[in-house]
mmCIF file of C-alpha atoms and ligand atoms in Angstrom:
data_model
loop_
_atom_site.group_PDB
_atom_site.id
_atom_site.type_symbol
_atom_site.label_atom_id
_atom_site.label_comp_id
_atom_site.label_asym_id
_atom_site.label_seq_id
_atom_site.Cartn_x
_atom_site.Cartn_y
_atom_site.Cartn_z
ATOM 1 C CA MET A 12 69.220 20.373 60.528
ATOM 2 C CA ILE A 13 70.935 19.250 57.283
ATOM 3 C CA LYS A 14 74.706 19.385 57.759
ATOM 4 C CA ALA A 15 77.357 18.531 55.187
ATOM 5 C CA ALA A 16 79.433 15.470 56.051
ATOM 6 C CA SER A 17 82.609 16.720 57.773
ATOM 7 C CA PRO A 18 84.658 15.349 60.668
ATOM 8 C CA ASP A 19 82.665 17.560 63.079
ATOM 9 C CA THR A 20 79.302 16.497 61.664
ATOM 10 C CA ILE A 21 80.304 12.840 61.785
ATOM 11 C CA ALA A 22 81.381 13.163 65.437
ATOM 12 C CA GLU A 23 78.096 14.924 66.257
ATOM 13 C CA ALA A 24 76.106 12.192 64.491
ATOM 14 C CA ALA A 25 77.939 9.476 66.442
ATOM 15 C CA LYS A 26 77.278 11.244 69.747
ATOM 16 C CA LEU A 27 73.595 11.801 68.980
ATOM 17 C CA LEU A 28 73.235 8.099 68.143
ATOM 18 C CA ARG A 29 74.901 7.085 71.428
ATOM 19 C CA ASP A 30 72.505 9.462 73.209
ATOM 20 C CA GLY A 31 69.495 7.646 71.744
ATOM 21 C CA ARG A 32 68.567 10.280 69.136
ATOM 22 C CA LEU A 33 67.562 9.808 65.484
ATOM 23 C CA VAL A 34 70.162 10.615 62.809
ATOM 24 C CA ALA A 35 69.591 10.351 59.055
ATOM 25 C CA PHE A 36 72.775 9.380 57.238
ATOM 26 C CA PRO A 37 73.865 8.467 53.708
ATOM 27 C CA THR A 38 74.684 4.938 52.584
ATOM 28 C CA GLU A 39 75.574 3.710 49.089
ATOM 29 C CA THR A 40 71.959 2.518 48.628
ATOM 30 C CA VAL A 41 69.545 5.074 50.165
ATOM 31 C CA TYR A 42 69.595 7.431 53.169
ATOM 32 C CA GLY A 43 68.912 5.602 56.433
ATOM 33 C CA LEU A 44 67.060 6.762 59.551
ATOM 34 C CA GLY A 45 69.426 5.559 62.256
ATOM 35 C CA ALA A 46 69.068 4.880 65.970
ATOM 36 C CA ASP A 47 71.004 2.887 68.566
ATOM 37 C CA ALA A 48 69.890 -0.694 67.854
ATOM 38 C CA THR A 49 70.522 -1.738 71.460
ATOM 39 C CA SER A 50 68.017 0.769 72.877
ATOM 40 C CA ASP A 51 64.297 -0.056 72.800
ATOM 41 C CA GLU A 52 63.473 3.594 73.308
ATOM 42 C CA ALA A 53 65.695 4.812 70.461
ATOM 43 C CA VAL A 54 64.334 2.127 68.122
ATOM 44 C CA ALA A 55 60.760 3.041 69.071
ATOM 45 C CA ARG A 56 61.506 6.598 67.881
ATOM 46 C CA ILE A 57 62.204 5.207 64.381
ATOM 47 C CA PHE A 58 58.757 3.588 64.159
ATOM 48 C CA GLU A 59 57.177 6.772 65.460
ATOM 49 C CA ALA A 60 58.967 9.037 62.967
ATOM 50 C CA LYS A 61 58.253 6.778 59.977
ATOM 51 C CA LYS A 62 54.665 6.191 61.121
ATOM 52 C CA ARG A 63 55.105 2.506 60.402
ATOM 53 C CA PRO A 64 51.727 0.881 61.050
ATOM 54 C CA THR A 65 53.332 -2.325 62.231
ATOM 55 C CA PHE A 66 56.643 -3.147 63.819
ATOM 56 C CA ASN A 67 58.481 -4.514 60.761
ATOM 57 C CA PRO A 68 61.975 -5.739 61.561
ATOM 58 C CA LEU A 69 64.764 -3.253 60.806
ATOM 59 C CA ILE A 70 68.218 -3.763 59.313
ATOM 60 C CA VAL A 71 71.055 -3.379 61.821
ATOM 61 C CA HIS A 72 74.182 -1.621 60.510
ATOM 62 C CA VAL A 73 77.720 -2.322 61.724
ATOM 63 C CA PRO A 74 81.141 -1.238 60.402
ATOM 64 C CA ASP A 75 82.538 -4.706 59.672
ATOM 65 C CA ALA A 76 81.981 -8.460 59.852
ATOM 66 C CA ALA A 77 83.727 -8.684 63.241
ATOM 67 C CA ALA A 78 81.155 -6.327 64.743
ATOM 68 C CA ALA A 79 78.393 -8.370 63.067
ATOM 69 C CA ALA A 80 79.741 -11.542 64.698
ATOM 70 C CA ASP A 81 78.993 -10.051 68.146
ATOM 71 C CA LEU A 82 75.290 -9.919 67.255
ATOM 72 C CA VAL A 83 74.543 -12.928 65.020
ATOM 73 C CA ASP A 84 75.966 -16.327 64.111
ATOM 74 C CA ILE A 85 77.745 -16.110 60.757
ATOM 75 C CA THR A 86 78.572 -19.534 59.361
ATOM 76 C CA GLY A 87 78.834 -21.442 56.074
ATOM 77 C CA THR A 88 77.102 -19.785 53.157
ATOM 78 C CA ALA A 89 76.640 -16.567 55.090
ATOM 79 C CA SER A 90 80.392 -16.177 55.602
ATOM 80 C CA LEU A 91 80.969 -16.707 51.883
ATOM 81 C CA LEU A 92 78.492 -13.932 51.113
ATOM 82 C CA ALA A 93 79.906 -11.642 53.800
ATOM 83 C CA ASP A 94 83.452 -12.161 52.467
ATOM 84 C CA ALA A 95 82.333 -11.494 48.900
ATOM 85 C CA PHE A 96 80.020 -8.500 49.366
ATOM 86 C CA TRP A 97 80.765 -6.720 52.669
ATOM 87 C CA PRO A 98 81.136 -3.839 52.853
ATOM 88 C CA GLY A 99 78.377 -3.300 50.292
ATOM 89 C CA PRO A 100 74.643 -3.357 49.518
ATOM 90 C CA LEU A 101 73.880 -6.791 51.014
ATOM 91 C CA SER A 102 71.869 -7.546 54.185
ATOM 92 C CA LEU A 103 72.039 -11.022 55.705
ATOM 93 C CA VAL A 104 69.257 -12.444 57.890
ATOM 94 C CA LEU A 105 71.013 -14.587 60.489
ATOM 95 C CA PRO A 106 70.264 -16.282 63.812
ATOM 96 C CA ARG A 107 70.433 -13.901 66.777
ATOM 97 C CA LYS A 108 73.363 -14.801 68.966
ATOM 98 C CA ASP A 109 72.732 -15.730 72.609
ATOM 99 C CA GLY A 110 73.150 -12.560 74.614
ATOM 100 C CA SER A 111 72.946 -10.342 71.520
ATOM 101 C CA PRO A 112 72.411 -6.756 72.745
ATOM 102 C CA VAL A 113 70.132 -5.852 69.807
ATOM 103 C CA SER A 114 66.709 -4.607 70.929
ATOM 104 C CA LEU A 115 63.925 -7.129 70.322
ATOM 105 C CA LEU A 116 61.878 -4.270 68.941
ATOM 106 C CA ALA A 117 64.491 -3.780 66.170
ATOM 107 C CA SER A 118 64.022 -7.390 65.072
ATOM 108 C CA ALA A 119 60.260 -7.364 65.720
ATOM 109 C CA GLY A 120 60.656 -10.154 68.233
ATOM 110 C CA LEU A 121 62.129 -12.590 65.675
ATOM 111 C CA ASP A 122 64.992 -14.899 66.585
ATOM 112 C CA THR A 123 66.843 -13.613 63.513
ATOM 113 C CA ILE A 124 68.429 -10.235 62.756
ATOM 114 C CA ALA A 125 69.092 -8.608 59.356
ATOM 115 C CA ILE A 126 72.671 -7.257 59.372
ATOM 116 C CA ARG A 127 74.401 -4.986 56.884
ATOM 117 C CA VAL A 128 77.892 -3.478 56.531
ATOM 118 C CA PRO A 129 77.575 -0.399 54.303
ATOM 119 C CA SER A 130 80.550 0.719 52.191
ATOM 120 C CA GLN A 131 79.750 4.441 51.930
ATOM 121 C CA GLN A 132 82.588 6.248 53.694
ATOM 122 C CA THR A 133 80.499 8.628 55.820
ATOM 123 C CA ALA A 134 78.295 5.729 56.963
ATOM 124 C CA GLN A 135 81.440 3.772 57.838
ATOM 125 C CA ALA A 136 82.887 6.679 59.838
ATOM 126 C CA ILE A 137 79.634 7.243 61.749
ATOM 127 C CA LEU A 138 79.320 3.532 62.598
ATOM 128 C CA VAL A 139 82.933 3.278 63.761
ATOM 129 C CA GLN A 140 82.625 6.369 65.977
ATOM 130 C CA ALA A 141 79.159 5.529 67.319
ATOM 131 C CA GLY A 142 80.471 2.214 68.617
ATOM 132 C CA VAL A 143 76.925 0.813 68.801
ATOM 133 C CA PRO A 144 75.032 -1.157 66.143
ATOM 134 C CA VAL A 145 72.655 1.193 64.297
ATOM 135 C CA ALA A 146 69.147 0.151 63.261
ATOM 136 C CA ALA A 147 68.232 2.026 60.086
ATOM 137 C CA PRO A 148 65.311 1.691 57.712
ATOM 138 C CA SER A 149 65.146 3.966 54.694
ATOM 139 C CA ALA A 150 64.599 7.554 55.888
ATOM 140 C CA ASN A 151 61.144 8.099 54.369
ATOM 141 C CA ALA A 152 57.615 8.051 55.723
ATOM 142 C CA SER A 153 56.272 4.497 55.699
ATOM 143 C CA GLY A 154 55.134 3.351 52.248
ATOM 144 C CA ARG A 155 56.522 6.336 50.342
ATOM 145 C CA ILE A 156 59.462 6.785 47.958
ATOM 146 C CA SER A 157 62.879 6.052 49.479
ATOM 147 C CA PRO A 158 65.311 8.991 49.827
ATOM 148 C CA THR A 159 68.495 9.162 47.763
ATOM 149 C CA SER A 160 69.462 12.681 48.864
ATOM 150 C CA ALA A 161 69.480 14.675 52.110
ATOM 151 C CA GLU A 162 66.783 16.993 50.679
ATOM 152 C CA HIS A 163 64.474 13.994 50.154
ATOM 153 C CA VAL A 164 64.883 13.134 53.847
ATOM 154 C CA ALA A 165 64.171 16.702 54.946
ATOM 155 C CA GLU A 166 60.988 16.800 52.803
ATOM 156 C CA SER A 167 59.566 13.655 54.325
ATOM 157 C CA LEU A 168 60.904 13.448 57.915
ATOM 158 C CA GLY A 169 62.554 16.820 58.580
ATOM 159 C CA GLY A 170 61.025 17.708 61.945
ATOM 160 C CA ASP A 171 61.459 14.307 63.570
ATOM 161 C CA VAL A 172 65.199 13.868 63.081
ATOM 162 C CA SER A 173 67.943 15.408 65.260
ATOM 163 C CA LEU A 174 70.417 15.625 62.363
ATOM 164 C CA ILE A 175 70.513 14.856 58.635
ATOM 165 C CA VAL A 176 74.061 14.187 57.413
ATOM 166 C CA ASP A 177 74.418 15.229 53.763
ATOM 167 C CA ASP A 178 76.948 13.452 51.591
ATOM 168 C CA GLY A 179 75.321 13.912 48.203
ATOM 169 C CA PRO A 180 73.267 11.466 46.124
ATOM 170 C CA CYS A 181 73.425 7.718 46.825
ATOM 171 C CA PRO A 182 75.451 5.972 44.100
ATOM 172 C CA VAL A 183 73.521 2.649 44.032
ATOM 173 C CA GLY A 184 70.055 4.154 44.475
ATOM 174 C CA VAL A 185 68.053 1.037 45.415
ATOM 175 C CA GLU A 186 68.110 -0.679 48.809
ATOM 176 C CA SER A 187 70.350 -3.551 49.802
ATOM 177 C CA THR A 188 69.569 -7.106 48.721
ATOM 178 C CA VAL A 189 68.148 -9.025 51.699
ATOM 179 C CA VAL A 190 69.195 -12.699 51.821
ATOM 180 C CA ASP A 191 67.831 -15.030 54.471
ATOM 181 C CA CYS A 192 70.652 -17.347 55.536
ATOM 182 C CA SER A 193 69.004 -18.449 58.765
ATOM 183 C CA GLY A 194 67.618 -21.732 57.467
ATOM 184 C CA GLY A 195 68.244 -24.207 54.629
ATOM 185 C CA THR A 196 68.612 -22.849 51.092
ATOM 186 C CA PRO A 197 69.503 -19.149 51.134
ATOM 187 C CA THR A 198 66.474 -17.146 50.028
ATOM 188 C CA ILE A 199 66.403 -13.700 48.513
ATOM 189 C CA LEU A 200 63.727 -11.794 50.418
ATOM 190 C CA ARG A 201 64.278 -8.492 48.607
ATOM 191 C CA PRO A 202 66.171 -7.914 45.336
ATOM 192 C CA GLY A 203 68.566 -4.974 45.629
ATOM 193 C CA GLY A 204 72.002 -3.547 44.971
ATOM 194 C CA ILE A 205 73.778 -6.933 44.770
ATOM 195 C CA THR A 206 72.212 -8.903 41.929
ATOM 196 C CA VAL A 207 70.920 -12.483 42.051
ATOM 197 C CA GLU A 208 73.501 -13.300 39.376
ATOM 198 C CA GLN A 209 76.343 -11.990 41.607
ATOM 199 C CA ILE A 210 75.099 -14.005 44.573
ATOM 200 C CA GLU A 211 74.681 -17.218 42.586
ATOM 201 C CA ALA A 212 78.213 -16.824 41.223
ATOM 202 C CA VAL A 213 79.457 -17.161 44.811
ATOM 203 C CA ILE A 214 77.111 -19.719 46.447
ATOM 204 C CA GLY A 215 75.232 -21.395 43.585
ATOM 205 C CA PRO A 216 71.459 -21.467 43.127
ATOM 206 C CA VAL A 217 69.345 -19.539 45.610
ATOM 207 C CA SER A 218 65.600 -19.295 45.880
ATOM 208 C CA VAL A 219 63.804 -16.022 45.402
ATOM 209 C CA SER A 220 60.937 -15.413 47.790
ATOM 210 C CA ALA A 221 57.547 -15.566 46.068
ATOM 211 C CA ASP A 222 56.824 -12.207 47.605
ATOM 212 C CA THR A 223 59.551 -10.464 45.611
ATOM 213 C CA VAL A 224 58.473 -9.355 42.185
ATOM 214 C CA THR A 225 60.553 -10.783 39.413
ATOM 215 C CA GLY A 226 58.127 -9.969 36.640
ATOM 216 C CA ALA A 227 59.561 -13.072 34.998
ATOM 217 C CA ALA A 228 57.200 -15.147 32.886
ATOM 218 C CA ASP A 229 57.601 -18.148 35.189
ATOM 219 C CA ALA A 230 56.669 -16.221 38.314
ATOM 220 C CA PRO A 231 53.882 -13.823 37.505
ATOM 221 C CA ALA A 232 53.175 -12.044 40.759
ATOM 222 C CA SER A 233 49.768 -10.502 41.078
ATOM 223 C CA PRO A 234 50.052 -6.811 41.872
ATOM 224 C CA GLY A 235 47.012 -7.296 44.095
ATOM 225 C CA MET A 236 49.149 -9.416 46.397
ATOM 226 C CA LEU A 237 51.847 -6.815 46.736
ATOM 227 C CA GLU A 238 52.174 -4.548 49.655
ATOM 228 C CA SER A 239 52.046 -0.955 48.462
ATOM 229 C CA HIS A 240 55.432 0.670 49.002
ATOM 230 C CA TYR A 241 57.676 3.305 47.413
ATOM 231 C CA ALA A 242 54.462 5.027 46.396
ATOM 232 C CA PRO A 243 54.348 8.484 44.813
ATOM 233 C CA ALA A 244 51.152 10.554 45.034
ATOM 234 C CA ALA A 245 50.639 9.975 41.292
ATOM 235 C CA ARG A 246 49.337 6.680 39.886
ATOM 236 C CA MET A 247 51.956 4.481 38.232
ATOM 237 C CA ARG A 248 51.135 2.844 34.859
ATOM 238 C CA LEU A 249 53.728 0.153 34.131
ATOM 239 C CA ASN A 250 54.950 -1.400 30.859
ATOM 240 C CA ALA A 251 53.834 1.636 28.870
ATOM 241 C CA VAL A 252 54.213 1.269 25.100
ATOM 242 C CA SER A 253 52.540 4.608 24.435
ATOM 243 C CA VAL A 254 52.012 7.787 26.414
ATOM 244 C CA ALA A 255 49.146 10.278 26.688
ATOM 245 C CA ALA A 256 49.538 14.061 26.699
ATOM 246 C CA ASP A 257 48.476 14.386 30.326
ATOM 247 C CA GLU A 258 50.872 11.666 31.522
ATOM 248 C CA ALA A 259 54.443 11.998 32.727
ATOM 249 C CA LEU A 260 56.861 9.501 31.164
ATOM 250 C CA LEU A 261 59.548 7.583 33.014
ATOM 251 C CA SER A 262 61.512 6.145 30.121
ATOM 252 C CA PHE A 263 64.434 3.744 29.766
ATOM 253 C CA GLY A 264 66.905 3.641 26.895
ATOM 254 C CA PRO A 265 66.403 5.097 23.437
ATOM 255 C CA HIS A 266 62.730 5.174 22.395
ATOM 256 C CA GLY A 267 60.195 6.799 20.102
ATOM 257 C CA LEU A 268 57.483 7.745 22.618
ATOM 258 C CA SER A 269 56.664 11.418 22.371
ATOM 259 C CA GLY A 270 53.977 13.826 23.534
ATOM 260 C CA SER A 271 54.134 13.283 27.326
ATOM 261 C CA ARG A 272 53.677 16.284 29.601
ATOM 262 C CA GLU A 273 57.141 15.728 31.049
ATOM 263 C CA GLU A 274 59.822 13.054 30.737
ATOM 264 C CA ARG A 275 62.774 11.669 32.693
ATOM 265 C CA ASN A 276 64.960 8.969 31.168
ATOM 266 C CA LEU A 277 66.341 6.503 33.751
ATOM 267 C CA SER A 278 69.249 5.837 31.404
ATOM 268 C CA PRO A 279 69.275 7.106 27.799
ATOM 269 C CA SER A 280 71.903 4.478 26.929
ATOM 270 C CA GLY A 281 69.964 1.645 28.627
ATOM 271 C CA ASP A 282 72.415 1.119 31.509
ATOM 272 C CA LEU A 283 70.742 -0.596 34.494
ATOM 273 C CA ARG A 284 73.240 0.728 37.031
ATOM 274 C CA GLU A 285 72.543 4.300 35.981
ATOM 275 C CA ALA A 286 68.804 3.573 35.979
ATOM 276 C CA ALA A 287 68.882 2.254 39.571
ATOM 277 C CA ALA A 288 70.771 5.330 40.759
ATOM 278 C CA ASN A 289 68.195 7.628 39.109
ATOM 279 C CA LEU A 290 65.013 5.700 39.966
ATOM 280 C CA PHE A 291 63.739 7.280 43.192
ATOM 281 C CA ALA A 292 64.838 10.862 42.419
ATOM 282 C CA MET A 293 63.126 10.713 38.996
ATOM 283 C CA MET A 294 59.934 9.226 40.455
ATOM 284 C CA ARG A 295 59.874 12.136 42.889
ATOM 285 C CA SER A 296 60.498 14.778 40.267
ATOM 286 C CA LEU A 297 57.648 13.478 38.061
ATOM 287 C CA ASP A 298 55.262 13.113 40.992
ATOM 288 C CA ARG A 299 52.105 15.179 41.019
ATOM 289 C CA GLU A 300 48.863 14.772 43.001
ATOM 290 C CA ASN A 301 46.217 13.070 40.782
ATOM 291 C CA GLY A 302 48.811 12.638 38.033
ATOM 292 C CA VAL A 303 49.814 9.496 36.130
ATOM 293 C CA ILE A 304 53.392 8.350 35.575
ATOM 294 C CA ALA A 305 53.708 6.014 32.583
ATOM 295 C CA VAL A 306 56.747 3.766 32.951
ATOM 296 C CA MET A 307 58.488 1.993 30.077
ATOM 297 C CA PRO A 308 59.510 -1.653 30.622
ATOM 298 C CA VAL A 309 62.920 -2.254 32.210
ATOM 299 C CA PRO A 310 64.756 -5.537 31.469
ATOM 300 C CA ASP A 311 64.352 -8.014 34.323
ATOM 301 C CA ARG A 312 67.968 -9.002 34.801
ATOM 302 C CA GLY A 313 70.768 -7.765 37.028
ATOM 303 C CA LEU A 314 69.787 -4.556 38.798
ATOM 304 C CA GLY A 315 66.638 -4.529 36.653
ATOM 305 C CA ARG A 316 65.099 -6.989 39.129
ATOM 306 C CA ALA A 317 65.458 -4.527 41.999
ATOM 307 C CA ILE A 318 64.142 -1.708 39.795
ATOM 308 C CA ASN A 319 61.100 -3.763 38.714
ATOM 309 C CA ASP A 320 60.415 -4.820 42.309
ATOM 310 C CA ARG A 321 60.281 -1.158 43.388
ATOM 311 C CA LEU A 322 58.176 -0.127 40.370
ATOM 312 C CA GLN A 323 55.645 -2.897 40.939
ATOM 313 C CA ARG A 324 55.267 -2.019 44.604
ATOM 314 C CA ALA A 325 54.928 1.655 43.731
ATOM 315 C CA ALA A 326 52.099 0.658 41.352
ATOM 316 C CA ALA A 327 50.359 -1.687 43.819
ATOM 317 C CA PRO A 328 46.892 -0.773 45.125
ATOM 318 C CA ARG A 329 47.180 1.504 48.138
ATOM 319 C CA PRO A 330 45.349 1.298 51.412
ATOM 320 C CA GLY A 331 42.335 3.603 51.232
ATOM 321 C CA HIS A 332 42.461 3.971 47.448
HETATM 322 O O1 TXA B 410 69.699 -0.421 51.741
HETATM 323 C C1 TXA B 410 69.097 -0.671 52.773
HETATM 324 O O2 TXA B 410 68.944 -1.845 53.189
HETATM 325 C C2 TXA B 410 68.537 0.513 53.580
HETATM 326 C C3 TXA B 410 69.723 1.342 54.066
HETATM 327 C C4 TXA B 410 69.317 2.473 54.954
HETATM 328 O O3 TXA B 410 70.668 0.508 54.700
HETATM 329 N N1 TXA B 410 67.709 0.046 54.669
HETATM 330 C C5 TXA B 410 66.465 -0.490 54.441
HETATM 331 O O4 TXA B 410 65.774 -0.857 55.581
HETATM 332 O O5 TXA B 410 66.002 -0.632 53.351
HETATM 333 P P1 TXA B 410 64.192 -1.135 55.598
HETATM 334 O O6 TXA B 410 63.826 -1.168 57.055
HETATM 335 O O7 TXA B 410 63.478 -0.123 54.772
HETATM 336 O O8 TXA B 410 64.037 -2.553 55.022
HETATM 337 C C6 TXA B 410 64.277 -3.693 55.836
HETATM 338 C C7 TXA B 410 63.947 -4.954 55.078
HETATM 339 C C8 TXA B 410 62.461 -5.225 55.093
HETATM 340 O O9 TXA B 410 62.099 -5.799 53.863
HETATM 341 C C9 TXA B 410 62.336 -6.217 56.250
HETATM 342 O O10 TXA B 410 61.206 -7.005 56.160
HETATM 343 C C10 TXA B 410 63.627 -7.018 56.104
HETATM 344 O O11 TXA B 410 64.584 -6.069 55.714
HETATM 345 N N2 TXA B 410 64.064 -7.620 57.378
HETATM 346 C C11 TXA B 410 64.643 -7.005 58.421
HETATM 347 N N3 TXA B 410 64.879 -7.854 59.422
HETATM 348 C C12 TXA B 410 64.452 -9.069 59.013
HETATM 349 C C13 TXA B 410 64.424 -10.364 59.609
HETATM 350 N N4 TXA B 410 64.893 -10.610 60.832
HETATM 351 N N5 TXA B 410 63.908 -11.354 58.878
HETATM 352 C C14 TXA B 410 63.438 -11.141 57.627
HETATM 353 N N6 TXA B 410 63.451 -9.940 57.012
HETATM 354 C C15 TXA B 410 63.936 -8.914 57.699
HETATM 355 MG MG1 MG B 411 62.175 1.161 53.146
#
């Protein structure tokens, strides 16, 4: 089921995708659960496997901007962003082109489509050989922690996937930044691997959707309003300045907190890039049913915004709890 990325495995993955099957594959951000984005039936399999309660729109993956231009209209600001950050961890929400072959189920019936060109070389090779756009959400059960290794995928979706392509841990570790360029001012719908600062350096000020968690003093988002997501079985206690003996500690940078039952440091030197890459794997390794994970504060700049967004959603109240 898990096969190491090799020319044969990549060819098999491409064929399975063309045949309408589900293939989990690595990207620079997280592992994706891919299906032919032009097939309603293949896309429906994604929702089934993830047990998504509602038909959220999916990100459609293509190998380059030329392939994207067959599916959506890329103009103005969007082309600037595509030129600057593709291939890479950026998804652009753009108007669906007339005659676009993308399944309406993939875009949840919207007249826009989120498009991404991943840079990871195995993802690139699979997309080129598949020759169809590939819809791919993160390859985890709905609401749970995103996978940054092939083993994570196998743990959460193993039986439902035709093939899991293993190319080691994901270097970025948090999902792509989603920017809505379908209307007026570009809006960041989800902070991710390309930072707000990087985007503003290219196109000037953008707005950040009120739904994304900045944790910034000027935009205090109520955790009660957040959709639970990225959730471990354990309870998450954020902004910890102390830790109890029965708690696990997810720390950041040098610190003096001692006495936790177990600790992982996102980055002992306080590097946000390293912290993002470690985030999901460390949350998983500290996870324990009925446990508590105390999390030290992470600075809310650069990749710290994406990290804090994921932490706050992981800590949000869960349905049925
Ligand atoms: O890094 C990533 O983006 C990963 C890897 C596998 O590429 N994919 C991923 O997909 O995170 P998913 O399905 O877990 O997240 C899709 C996000 C959701 O927040 C969804 O609401 C948003 O993109 N989205 C998709 N299509 C949209 C649309 N047409 N309009 C607005 N938001 C959209
Ligand atoms: Mg996801």
